[in-house]
PDB file of C-alpha atoms in Angstrom:
ATOM      1  CA  MET A 290     123.782-141.640 -81.442  1.00 62.00           C
ATOM      2  CA  PRO A 291     120.393-143.519 -82.114  1.00 68.00           C
ATOM      3  CA  PRO A 292     120.329-146.233 -84.579  1.00 79.00           C
ATOM      4  CA  CYS A 293     118.380-145.092 -87.893  1.00 87.00           C
ATOM      5  CA  PRO A 294     114.992-145.771 -87.742  1.00 88.00           C
ATOM      6  CA  ALA A 295     113.715-148.823 -89.361  1.00 88.00           C
ATOM      7  CA  GLY A 296     112.866-149.124 -93.082  1.00 90.00           C
ATOM      8  CA  CYS A 297     114.239-145.308 -93.125  1.00 92.00           C
ATOM      9  CA  CYS A 298     117.766-144.304 -95.276  1.00 91.00           C
ATOM     10  CA  CYS A 299     119.695-142.209 -93.370  1.00 89.00           C
ATOM     11  CA  ALA A 300     122.489-141.246 -95.643  1.00 79.00           C
ATOM     12  CA  ARG A 301     123.596-138.465 -93.080  1.00 72.00           C
ATOM     13  CA  PRO A 302     123.058-140.352 -89.649  1.00 66.00           C
ATOM     14  CA  GLY A 303     121.835-137.487 -87.200  1.00 70.00           C
ATOM     15  CA  PHE A 304     121.497-134.914 -90.041  1.00 89.00           C
ATOM     16  CA  LEU A 305     119.707-136.316 -93.201  1.00 93.00           C
ATOM     17  CA  VAL A 306     116.663-139.443 -92.548  1.00 94.00           C
ATOM     18  CA  LEU A 307     114.340-140.319 -95.442  1.00 95.00           C
ATOM     19  CA  CYS A 308     111.385-142.498 -94.281  1.00 96.00           C
ATOM     20  CA  GLU A 309     109.162-142.463 -97.518  1.00 96.00           C
ATOM     21  CA  SER A 310     106.774-144.863 -98.778  1.00 97.00           C
ATOM     22  CA  LEU A 311     106.735-146.835 -95.732  1.00 96.00           C
ATOM     23  CA  GLY A 312     103.034-147.086 -95.420  1.00 96.00           C
ATOM     24  CA  LEU A 313     103.343-145.065 -92.053  1.00 96.00           C
ATOM     25  CA  ARG A 314     100.551-143.933 -89.596  1.00 96.00           C
ATOM     26  CA  SER A 315     102.771-142.319 -87.011  1.00 94.00           C
ATOM     27  CA  LEU A 316     106.543-140.953 -87.161  1.00 93.00           C
ATOM     28  CA  PRO A 317     109.210-143.207 -86.189  1.00 90.00           C
ATOM     29  CA  ARG A 318     110.015-142.717 -82.894  1.00 85.00           C
ATOM     30  CA  SER A 319     113.481-143.584 -83.074  1.00 86.00           C
ATOM     31  CA  VAL A 320     114.586-140.466 -85.384  1.00 90.00           C
ATOM     32  CA  PRO A 321     117.924-138.254 -84.004  1.00 89.00           C
ATOM     33  CA  LEU A 322     116.572-135.160 -82.677  1.00 90.00           C
ATOM     34  CA  SER A 323     119.356-133.633 -84.146  1.00 90.00           C
ATOM     35  CA  THR A 324     118.027-134.203 -87.644  1.00 93.00           C
ATOM     36  CA  SER A 325     117.599-131.316 -89.677  1.00 95.00           C
ATOM     37  CA  SER A 326     116.313-133.053 -92.700  1.00 96.00           C
ATOM     38  CA  LEU A 327     113.432-135.000 -92.424  1.00 96.00           C
ATOM     39  CA  SER A 328     111.298-136.791 -95.218  1.00 97.00           C
ATOM     40  CA  VAL A 329     108.193-138.916 -94.310  1.00 97.00           C
ATOM     41  CA  ALA A 330     106.871-138.555 -97.905  1.00 98.00           C
ATOM     42  CA  ARG A 331     104.141-140.909 -99.315  1.00 98.00           C
ATOM     43  CA  ASN A 332     102.449-142.398 -96.292  1.00 98.00           C
ATOM     44  CA  GLN A 333      99.704-142.018 -94.420  1.00 97.00           C
ATOM     45  CA  LEU A 334      99.982-139.519 -91.859  1.00 97.00           C
ATOM     46  CA  CYS A 335      96.766-137.930 -90.470  1.00 96.00           C
ATOM     47  CA  ASN A 336      98.002-136.231 -87.430  1.00 95.00           C
ATOM     48  CA  VAL A 337     101.621-134.718 -86.619  1.00 95.00           C
ATOM     49  CA  ASP A 338     100.518-132.014 -83.998  1.00 95.00           C
ATOM     50  CA  HIS A 339     103.439-131.135 -81.686  1.00 94.00           C
ATOM     51  CA  LEU A 340     105.510-134.309 -82.380  1.00 95.00           C
ATOM     52  CA  LEU A 341     107.926-132.530 -84.194  1.00 95.00           C
ATOM     53  CA  ARG A 342     108.629-129.553 -82.101  1.00 93.00           C
ATOM     54  CA  PRO A 343     111.550-131.298 -79.834  1.00 94.00           C
ATOM     55  CA  PHE A 344     113.483-131.037 -82.892  1.00 94.00           C
ATOM     56  CA  SER A 345     114.771-127.812 -82.512  1.00 93.00           C
ATOM     57  CA  GLY A 346     117.406-128.054 -85.551  1.00 94.00           C
ATOM     58  CA  LEU A 347     115.064-129.116 -87.610  1.00 96.00           C
ATOM     59  CA  GLN A 348     115.383-126.948 -91.154  1.00 97.00           C
ATOM     60  CA  GLU A 349     113.758-128.898 -93.853  1.00 98.00           C
ATOM     61  CA  LEU A 350     110.606-131.268 -93.561  1.00 98.00           C
ATOM     62  CA  SER A 351     108.497-132.935 -96.284  1.00 98.00           C
ATOM     63  CA  LEU A 352     105.164-133.969 -95.205  1.00 98.00           C
ATOM     64  CA  SER A 353     104.053-134.227 -98.705  1.00 98.00           C
ATOM     65  CA  HIS A 354     101.757-137.195-100.427  1.00 98.00           C
ATOM     66  CA  ASN A 355     100.075-137.892 -97.019  1.00 98.00           C
ATOM     67  CA  LEU A 356      96.640-137.788 -95.508  1.00 98.00           C
ATOM     68  CA  LEU A 357      96.706-134.435 -93.659  1.00 97.00           C
ATOM     69  CA  ASP A 358      93.639-132.385 -93.777  1.00 95.00           C
ATOM     70  CA  ARG A 359      95.059-129.136 -91.996  1.00 93.00           C
ATOM     71  CA  PHE A 360      98.217-127.312 -91.467  1.00 94.00           C
ATOM     72  CA  PRO A 361     100.392-129.362 -88.720  1.00 94.00           C
ATOM     73  CA  ARG A 362     100.557-127.474 -85.221  1.00 93.00           C
ATOM     74  CA  GLY A 363     103.414-127.447 -83.427  1.00 93.00           C
ATOM     75  CA  LEU A 364     106.286-127.190 -85.773  1.00 95.00           C
ATOM     76  CA  PRO A 365     109.711-126.111 -84.952  1.00 96.00           C
ATOM     77  CA  PRO A 366     110.227-122.634 -85.580  1.00 96.00           C
ATOM     78  CA  SER A 367     113.881-123.381 -87.097  1.00 97.00           C
ATOM     79  CA  LEU A 368     112.137-124.818 -90.551  1.00 97.00           C
ATOM     80  CA  GLU A 369     113.308-123.339 -93.403  1.00 98.00           C
ATOM     81  CA  SER A 370     111.577-125.531 -96.232  1.00 98.00           C
ATOM     82  CA  LEU A 371     107.923-127.029 -95.686  1.00 98.00           C
ATOM     83  CA  LEU A 372     106.544-129.279 -98.076  1.00 98.00           C
ATOM     84  CA  LEU A 373     103.235-130.105 -97.668  1.00 98.00           C
ATOM     85  CA  GLN A 374     101.886-130.819-101.247  1.00 97.00           C
ATOM     86  CA  GLU A 375      99.287-133.386-102.256  1.00 98.00           C
ATOM     87  CA  ASN A 376      97.383-133.666 -98.662  1.00 98.00           C
ATOM     88  CA  ARG A 377      94.063-132.586 -97.712  1.00 97.00           C
ATOM     89  CA  ILE A 378      94.507-129.121 -96.069  1.00 97.00           C
ATOM     90  CA  THR A 379      91.461-126.945 -96.501  1.00 96.00           C
ATOM     91  CA  TYR A 380      92.429-123.856 -94.747  1.00 94.00           C
ATOM     92  CA  ILE A 381      95.750-121.924 -93.902  1.00 94.00           C
ATOM     93  CA  THR A 382      94.427-120.380 -90.844  1.00 91.00           C
ATOM     94  CA  SER A 383      95.477-116.949 -89.130  1.00 86.00           C
ATOM     95  CA  GLY A 384      97.782-118.875 -86.575  1.00 85.00           C
ATOM     96  CA  ALA A 385      98.897-122.134 -88.503  1.00 87.00           C
ATOM     97  CA  LEU A 386     102.314-120.334 -89.638  1.00 92.00           C
ATOM     98  CA  ARG A 387     102.540-118.106 -86.767  1.00 87.00           C
ATOM     99  CA  HIS A 388     105.917-119.160 -85.230  1.00 92.00           C
ATOM    100  CA  LEU A 389     107.510-120.144 -88.715  1.00 95.00           C
ATOM    101  CA  GLY A 390     109.374-116.781 -89.359  1.00 95.00           C
ATOM    102  CA  ASN A 391     112.766-118.499 -90.489  1.00 97.00           C
ATOM    103  CA  LEU A 392     110.655-120.513 -93.807  1.00 97.00           C
ATOM    104  CA  THR A 393     111.900-119.753 -96.983  1.00 98.00           C
ATOM    105  CA  ARG A 394     110.082-122.030 -99.247  1.00 98.00           C
ATOM    106  CA  LEU A 395     106.233-123.332 -98.487  1.00 97.00           C
ATOM    107  CA  ASP A 396     104.607-125.571-100.641  1.00 98.00           C
ATOM    108  CA  LEU A 397     100.955-126.364-100.654  1.00 97.00           C
ATOM    109  CA  GLU A 398     100.473-127.464-103.896  1.00 97.00           C
ATOM    110  CA  ASP A 399      97.589-129.943-104.927  1.00 97.00           C
ATOM    111  CA  ASN A 400      95.357-129.829-101.593  1.00 98.00           C
ATOM    112  CA  ARG A 401      92.232-128.676-101.335  1.00 97.00           C
ATOM    113  CA  ILE A 402      92.671-125.402 -99.960  1.00 97.00           C
ATOM    114  CA  ARG A 403      89.257-122.885-100.142  1.00 95.00           C
ATOM    115  CA  ALA A 404      90.577-120.147 -98.020  1.00 94.00           C
ATOM    116  CA  ILE A 405      93.481-118.249 -96.482  1.00 94.00           C
ATOM    117  CA  GLN A 406      92.538-116.544 -93.623  1.00 93.00           C
ATOM    118  CA  PRO A 407      93.318-112.639 -93.381  1.00 92.00           C
ATOM    119  CA  GLY A 408      96.789-112.502 -91.836  1.00 91.00           C
ATOM    120  CA  ALA A 409      97.586-116.073 -92.322  1.00 93.00           C
ATOM    121  CA  LEU A 410     100.629-115.382 -94.153  1.00 93.00           C
ATOM    122  CA  GLN A 411     101.615-112.594 -92.058  1.00 91.00           C
ATOM    123  CA  GLY A 412     105.672-112.732 -90.210  1.00 90.00           C
ATOM    124  CA  LEU A 413     107.097-114.758 -93.031  1.00 94.00           C
ATOM    125  CA  ASN A 414     109.525-111.911 -93.529  1.00 94.00           C
ATOM    126  CA  LYS A 415     111.953-114.676 -95.017  1.00 97.00           C
ATOM    127  CA  LEU A 416     109.844-116.360 -97.449  1.00 96.00           C
ATOM    128  CA  GLN A 417     110.563-116.505-100.489  1.00 95.00           C
ATOM    129  CA  VAL A 418     108.916-119.285-102.440  1.00 95.00           C
ATOM    130  CA  LEU A 419     104.967-120.153-101.943  1.00 95.00           C
ATOM    131  CA  LYS A 420     103.221-122.175-103.853  1.00 95.00           C
ATOM    132  CA  ILE A 421      99.459-122.397-103.581  1.00 95.00           C
ATOM    133  CA  ASN A 422      98.871-124.065-107.148  1.00 95.00           C
ATOM    134  CA  SER A 423      95.938-126.986-107.900  1.00 96.00           C
ATOM    135  CA  ASN A 424      93.785-125.598-105.004  1.00 97.00           C
ATOM    136  CA  CYS A 425      90.144-124.514-104.398  1.00 96.00           C
ATOM    137  CA  LEU A 426      90.768-120.978-103.719  1.00 96.00           C
ATOM    138  CA  ARG A 427      88.376-118.287-105.160  1.00 95.00           C
ATOM    139  CA  SER A 428      89.972-114.970-103.706  1.00 94.00           C
ATOM    140  CA  VAL A 429      92.708-114.124-101.454  1.00 94.00           C
ATOM    141  CA  PRO A 430      92.234-111.661 -98.917  1.00 93.00           C
ATOM    142  CA  GLU A 431      92.971-108.214 -98.814  1.00 92.00           C
ATOM    143  CA  ARG A 432      96.935-107.624 -98.162  1.00 91.00           C
ATOM    144  CA  ALA A 433      97.547-111.293 -98.018  1.00 92.00           C
ATOM    145  CA  PHE A 434     101.058-111.219 -99.508  1.00 91.00           C
ATOM    146  CA  ASP A 435     102.019-107.850 -98.474  1.00 89.00           C
ATOM    147  CA  GLY A 436     104.123-108.812 -95.526  1.00 86.00           C
ATOM    148  CA  LEU A 437     106.386-110.973 -97.566  1.00 91.00           C
ATOM    149  CA  PRO A 438     109.125-108.853 -98.599  1.00 90.00           C
ATOM    150  CA  ARG A 439     111.510-111.539 -99.609  1.00 93.00           C
ATOM    151  CA  LEU A 440     108.790-113.499-101.913  1.00 91.00           C
ATOM    152  CA  ARG A 441     110.218-113.874-105.383  1.00 89.00           C
ATOM    153  CA  SER A 442     108.304-116.971-106.910  1.00 89.00           C
ATOM    154  CA  VAL A 443     104.688-117.666-106.543  1.00 90.00           C
ATOM    155  CA  ASP A 444     102.301-120.321-108.088  1.00 92.00           C
ATOM    156  CA  LEU A 445      99.170-119.743-107.978  1.00 93.00           C
ATOM    157  CA  ASN A 446      97.853-121.313-110.980  1.00 93.00           C
ATOM    158  CA  ASN A 447      95.087-124.056-111.564  1.00 94.00           C
ATOM    159  CA  ASN A 448      92.924-122.444-108.837  1.00 96.00           C
ATOM    160  CA  LEU A 449      88.854-121.620-109.189  1.00 96.00           C
ATOM    161  CA  TRP A 450      89.407-117.877-109.285  1.00 96.00           C
ATOM    162  CA  VAL A 451      86.407-115.648-109.605  1.00 97.00           C
ATOM    163  CA  CYS A 452      86.961-112.474-111.352  1.00 96.00           C
ATOM    164  CA  GLU A 453      85.023-110.367-109.656  1.00 95.00           C
ATOM    165  CA  CYS A 454      85.548-107.491-106.847  1.00 95.00           C
ATOM    166  CA  ASP A 455      86.734-109.474-104.832  1.00 94.00           C
ATOM    167  CA  ILE A 456      89.961-110.136-106.926  1.00 95.00           C
ATOM    168  CA  LEU A 457      90.789-106.729-107.281  1.00 94.00           C
ATOM    169  CA  TYR A 458      93.756-106.841-104.469  1.00 93.00           C
ATOM    170  CA  LEU A 459      95.087-110.199-106.048  1.00 93.00           C
ATOM    171  CA  TYR A 460      95.119-108.033-109.751  1.00 92.00           C
ATOM    172  CA  ARG A 461      96.871-105.447-108.747  1.00 91.00           C
ATOM    173  CA  TRP A 462      99.144-107.097-106.493  1.00 90.00           C
ATOM    174  CA  LEU A 463     100.193-109.097-109.736  1.00 88.00           C
ATOM    175  CA  LEU A 464     100.145-106.038-112.092  1.00 86.00           C
ATOM    176  CA  SER A 465     102.658-104.495-109.186  1.00 82.00           C
ATOM    177  CA  GLY A 466     105.616-105.785-111.021  1.00 69.00           C
ATOM    178  CA  ARG A 467     107.980-106.910-107.992  1.00 60.00           C
ATOM    179  CA  LEU A 468     108.054-110.534-109.111  1.00 63.00           C
ATOM    180  CA  LYS A 469     109.254-112.531-111.962  1.00 55.00           C
ATOM    181  CA  MET A 470     106.564-115.249-112.516  1.00 60.00           C
ATOM    182  CA  ALA A 471     103.705-116.935-114.431  1.00 56.00           C
ATOM    183  CA  THR A 472     100.904-114.690-114.386  1.00 66.00           C
ATOM    184  CA  ASP A 473      98.410-116.791-116.315  1.00 83.00           C
ATOM    185  CA  LEU A 474      95.699-116.939-113.951  1.00 91.00           C
ATOM    186  CA  VAL A 475      92.888-118.172-115.492  1.00 94.00           C
ATOM    187  CA  CYS A 476      88.871-116.985-114.596  1.00 96.00           C
ATOM    188  CA  THR A 477      86.272-120.285-113.726  1.00 96.00           C
ATOM    189  CA  GLU A 478      83.433-117.550-112.427  1.00 95.00           C
ATOM    190  CA  PRO A 479      81.226-115.474-113.377  1.00 95.00           C
ATOM    191  CA  VAL A 480      80.083-117.373-116.758  1.00 96.00           C
ATOM    192  CA  HIS A 481      81.190-114.709-119.037  1.00 95.00           C
ATOM    193  CA  LEU A 482      84.543-114.570-117.896  1.00 95.00           C
ATOM    194  CA  ALA A 483      85.513-117.679-117.727  1.00 95.00           C
ATOM    195  CA  HIS A 484      88.755-119.291-119.434  1.00 94.00           C
ATOM    196  CA  ARG A 485      90.061-115.914-119.448  1.00 94.00           C
ATOM    197  CA  LEU A 486      93.500-114.727-118.572  1.00 93.00           C
ATOM    198  CA  LEU A 487      92.906-112.368-115.257  1.00 93.00           C
ATOM    199  CA  LEU A 488      95.706-110.036-116.303  1.00 89.00           C
ATOM    200  CA  ASN A 489      93.962-109.261-119.638  1.00 91.00           C
ATOM    201  CA  LEU A 490      90.898-107.934-117.880  1.00 93.00           C
ATOM    202  CA  SER A 491      90.727-104.295-116.879  1.00 93.00           C
ATOM    203  CA  VAL A 492      89.618-103.261-113.599  1.00 94.00           C
ATOM    204  CA  MET A 493      86.013-102.007-114.499  1.00 93.00           C
ATOM    205  CA  THR A 494      85.407-105.205-116.336  1.00 95.00           C
ATOM    206  CA  ILE A 495      86.229-106.940-112.886  1.00 95.00           C
ATOM    207  CA  CYS A 496      84.487-104.775-110.894  1.00 93.00           C
ATOM    208  CA  PRO A 497      82.205-102.608-112.671  1.00 91.00           C
ATOM    209  CA  HIS A 498      81.266-100.264-109.288  1.00 82.00           C
ATOM    210  CA  VAL A 499      84.668 -99.974-108.007  1.00 75.00           C
ATOM    211  CA  LEU A 500      85.300 -96.486-109.823  1.00 65.00           C
ATOM    212  CA  LYS A 501      83.422 -92.949-108.019  1.00 54.00           C
ATOM    213  CA  PRO A 502      81.005 -91.401-111.006  1.00 50.00           C
ATOM    214  CA  ASN A 503      83.261 -88.667-110.827  1.00 50.00           C
ATOM    215  CA  GLU A 504      86.525 -90.804-111.309  1.00 48.00           C
ATOM    216  CA  ARG A 505      85.506 -92.708-114.471  1.00 45.00           C
ATOM    217  CA  THR A 506      86.501 -89.429-116.549  1.00 39.00           C
ATOM    218  CA  TYR A 507      90.142 -89.721-115.716  1.00 40.00           C
ATOM    219  CA  GLN A 508      90.335 -93.469-116.007  1.00 43.00           C
ATOM    220  CA  LEU A 509      88.906 -94.473-119.307  1.00 41.00           C
ATOM    221  CA  ASP A 510      91.816 -96.893-119.754  1.00 46.00           C
ATOM    222  CA  LEU A 511      90.132 -99.164-116.828  1.00 44.00           C
ATOM    223  CA  ASN A 512      86.859 -99.409-119.011  1.00 47.00           C
ATOM    224  CA  PRO A 513      87.826-100.865-122.560  1.00 46.00           C
ATOM    225  CA  LYS A 514      84.127-101.184-123.235  1.00 45.00           C
ATOM    226  CA  LEU A 515      83.385 -97.548-122.162  1.00 44.00           C
ATOM    227  CA  GLU A 516      85.967 -96.599-124.548  1.00 43.00           C
ATOM    228  CA  ARG A 517      84.717 -98.590-127.240  1.00 42.00           C
ATOM    229  CA  ASN A 518      81.476 -96.828-127.080  1.00 45.00           C
ATOM    230  CA  LEU A 519      82.746 -93.513-127.109  1.00 37.00           C
ATOM    231  CA  GLU A 520      83.375 -92.089-130.467  1.00 37.00           C
ATOM    232  CA  MET A 521      85.147 -89.133-131.946  1.00 37.00           C
ATOM    233  CA  LEU A 522      82.697 -86.137-132.025  1.00 34.00           C
ATOM    234  CA  THR A 523      82.457 -83.772-134.922  1.00 34.00           C
ATOM    235  CA  VAL A 524      82.038 -79.996-134.137  1.00 35.00           C
ATOM    236  CA  LYS A 525      82.996 -76.571-135.966  1.00 38.00           C
ATOM    237  CA  PRO A 526      85.504 -74.842-134.379  1.00 41.00           C
ATOM    238  CA  THR A 527      84.028 -70.945-133.536  1.00 41.00           C
ATOM    239  CA  GLY A 528      85.315 -67.722-131.517  1.00 42.00           C
ATOM    240  CA  LEU A 529      88.738 -69.298-130.649  1.00 42.00           C
ATOM    241  CA  ASN A 530      91.025 -66.367-129.598  1.00 45.00           C
ATOM    242  CA  SER A 531      94.696 -66.471-130.288  1.00 42.00           C
ATOM    243  CA  LEU A 532      95.839 -68.293-126.777  1.00 41.00           C
ATOM    244  CA  GLU A 533      92.938 -70.898-127.804  1.00 42.00           C
ATOM    245  CA  ASN A 534      94.222 -71.097-131.384  1.00 41.00           C
ATOM    246  CA  LYS A 535      97.666 -72.397-130.210  1.00 41.00           C
ATOM    247  CA  ARG A 536      96.557 -74.581-127.525  1.00 39.00           C
ATOM    248  CA  TYR A 537      94.311 -76.705-130.629  1.00 37.00           C
ATOM    249  CA  PHE A 538      95.671 -75.642-133.370  1.00 37.00           C
ATOM    250  CA  GLY A 539      99.743 -74.945-132.865  1.00 42.00           C
ATOM    251  CA  SER A 540      99.469 -71.649-134.591  1.00 42.00           C
ATOM    252  CA  LYS A 541      97.123 -68.844-136.126  1.00 40.00           C
ATOM    253  CA  GLN A 542      97.962 -69.905-139.694  1.00 42.00           C
ATOM    254  CA  GLU A 543      96.759 -73.197-138.981  1.00 42.00           C
ATOM    255  CA  THR A 544      93.708 -72.067-137.414  1.00 41.00           C
ATOM    256  CA  THR A 545      93.015 -70.111-140.504  1.00 42.00           C
ATOM    257  CA  ALA A 546      93.586 -72.826-142.727  1.00 42.00           C
ATOM    258  CA  SER A 547      91.117 -75.242-139.883  1.00 43.00           C
ATOM    259  CA  LYS A 548      88.256 -72.192-140.842  1.00 42.00           C
ATOM    260  CA  ASP A 549      88.103 -73.566-144.538  1.00 46.00           C
ATOM    261  CA  ALA A 550      88.199 -77.057-143.696  1.00 43.00           C
ATOM    262  CA  PRO A 551      84.819 -78.405-143.638  1.00 43.00           C
ATOM    263  CA  LYS A 552      84.702 -80.142-139.811  1.00 42.00           C
ATOM    264  CA  SER A 553      87.149 -80.753-136.901  1.00 36.00           C
ATOM    265  CA  ARG A 554      87.329 -83.750-134.589  1.00 38.00           C
ATOM    266  CA  ILE A 555      87.840 -83.517-130.833  1.00 34.00           C
ATOM    267  CA  LEU A 556      87.263 -85.829-127.879  1.00 39.00           C
ATOM    268  CA  LEU A 557      84.462 -84.888-125.632  1.00 36.00           C
ATOM    269  CA  GLU A 558      84.745 -85.862-122.664  1.00 38.00           C
ATOM    270  CA  PRO A 559      81.574 -87.868-121.428  1.00 40.00           C
ATOM    271  CA  THR A 560      79.128 -87.110-117.960  1.00 39.00           C
ATOM    272  CA  LEU A 561      78.599 -90.109-116.273  1.00 38.00           C
TER     273      LEU A 561
END
């Protein structure tokens, strides 16, 4: 068994190795390849590409609080927990996670992530916890989370959400009710929706042109502004046959009484 790397703590030699807050600019060379849990958090690591692939039994890895400007490449596929919070990562590319099908936890909190490329999270069939809060995300691509059947917890707060048409996938996904999670995402743009909660908005408020004209009369609940502008129109019922009487007033007796009333109120469907 190789000795514990200088300055590191090996609580369980060969299994748990902690090399935190040592000012490291590269990985320690003498970390046992049998290590299953490794933390090199709070150092000055800029690049660890392919350096960890030989650790074929590594299950937990913390690279948090370092200087990584992109997702590390060549990580061992055995990883189950990957902590990358407080780095400088700007994108999640489509190939970055391709071989990490055993991940159950991925933490990307407090980076500089501006975009998730389409398909970047596909294949993470075991992922249960995902944290992308406190980044620079404005939206997520269509179907971004569709291939994550075991996902139970997602943190997307404190991003720069633009509550326009491109965010509709995320909006509908959050409303699907599959997750027990905080859903208090706040809009930053456009200006008239800034500081409002995304899930307090309607589809038509977010994207006024999402519905075809012939669909709007059947989905008025999606457009609160239109609903507020519609008023109950006042008309006199005339010439109703007995079937129509029953449909609108319940019985002939009610219809007779209604003729004596000055007016009846019905909601006319608008033509848009």
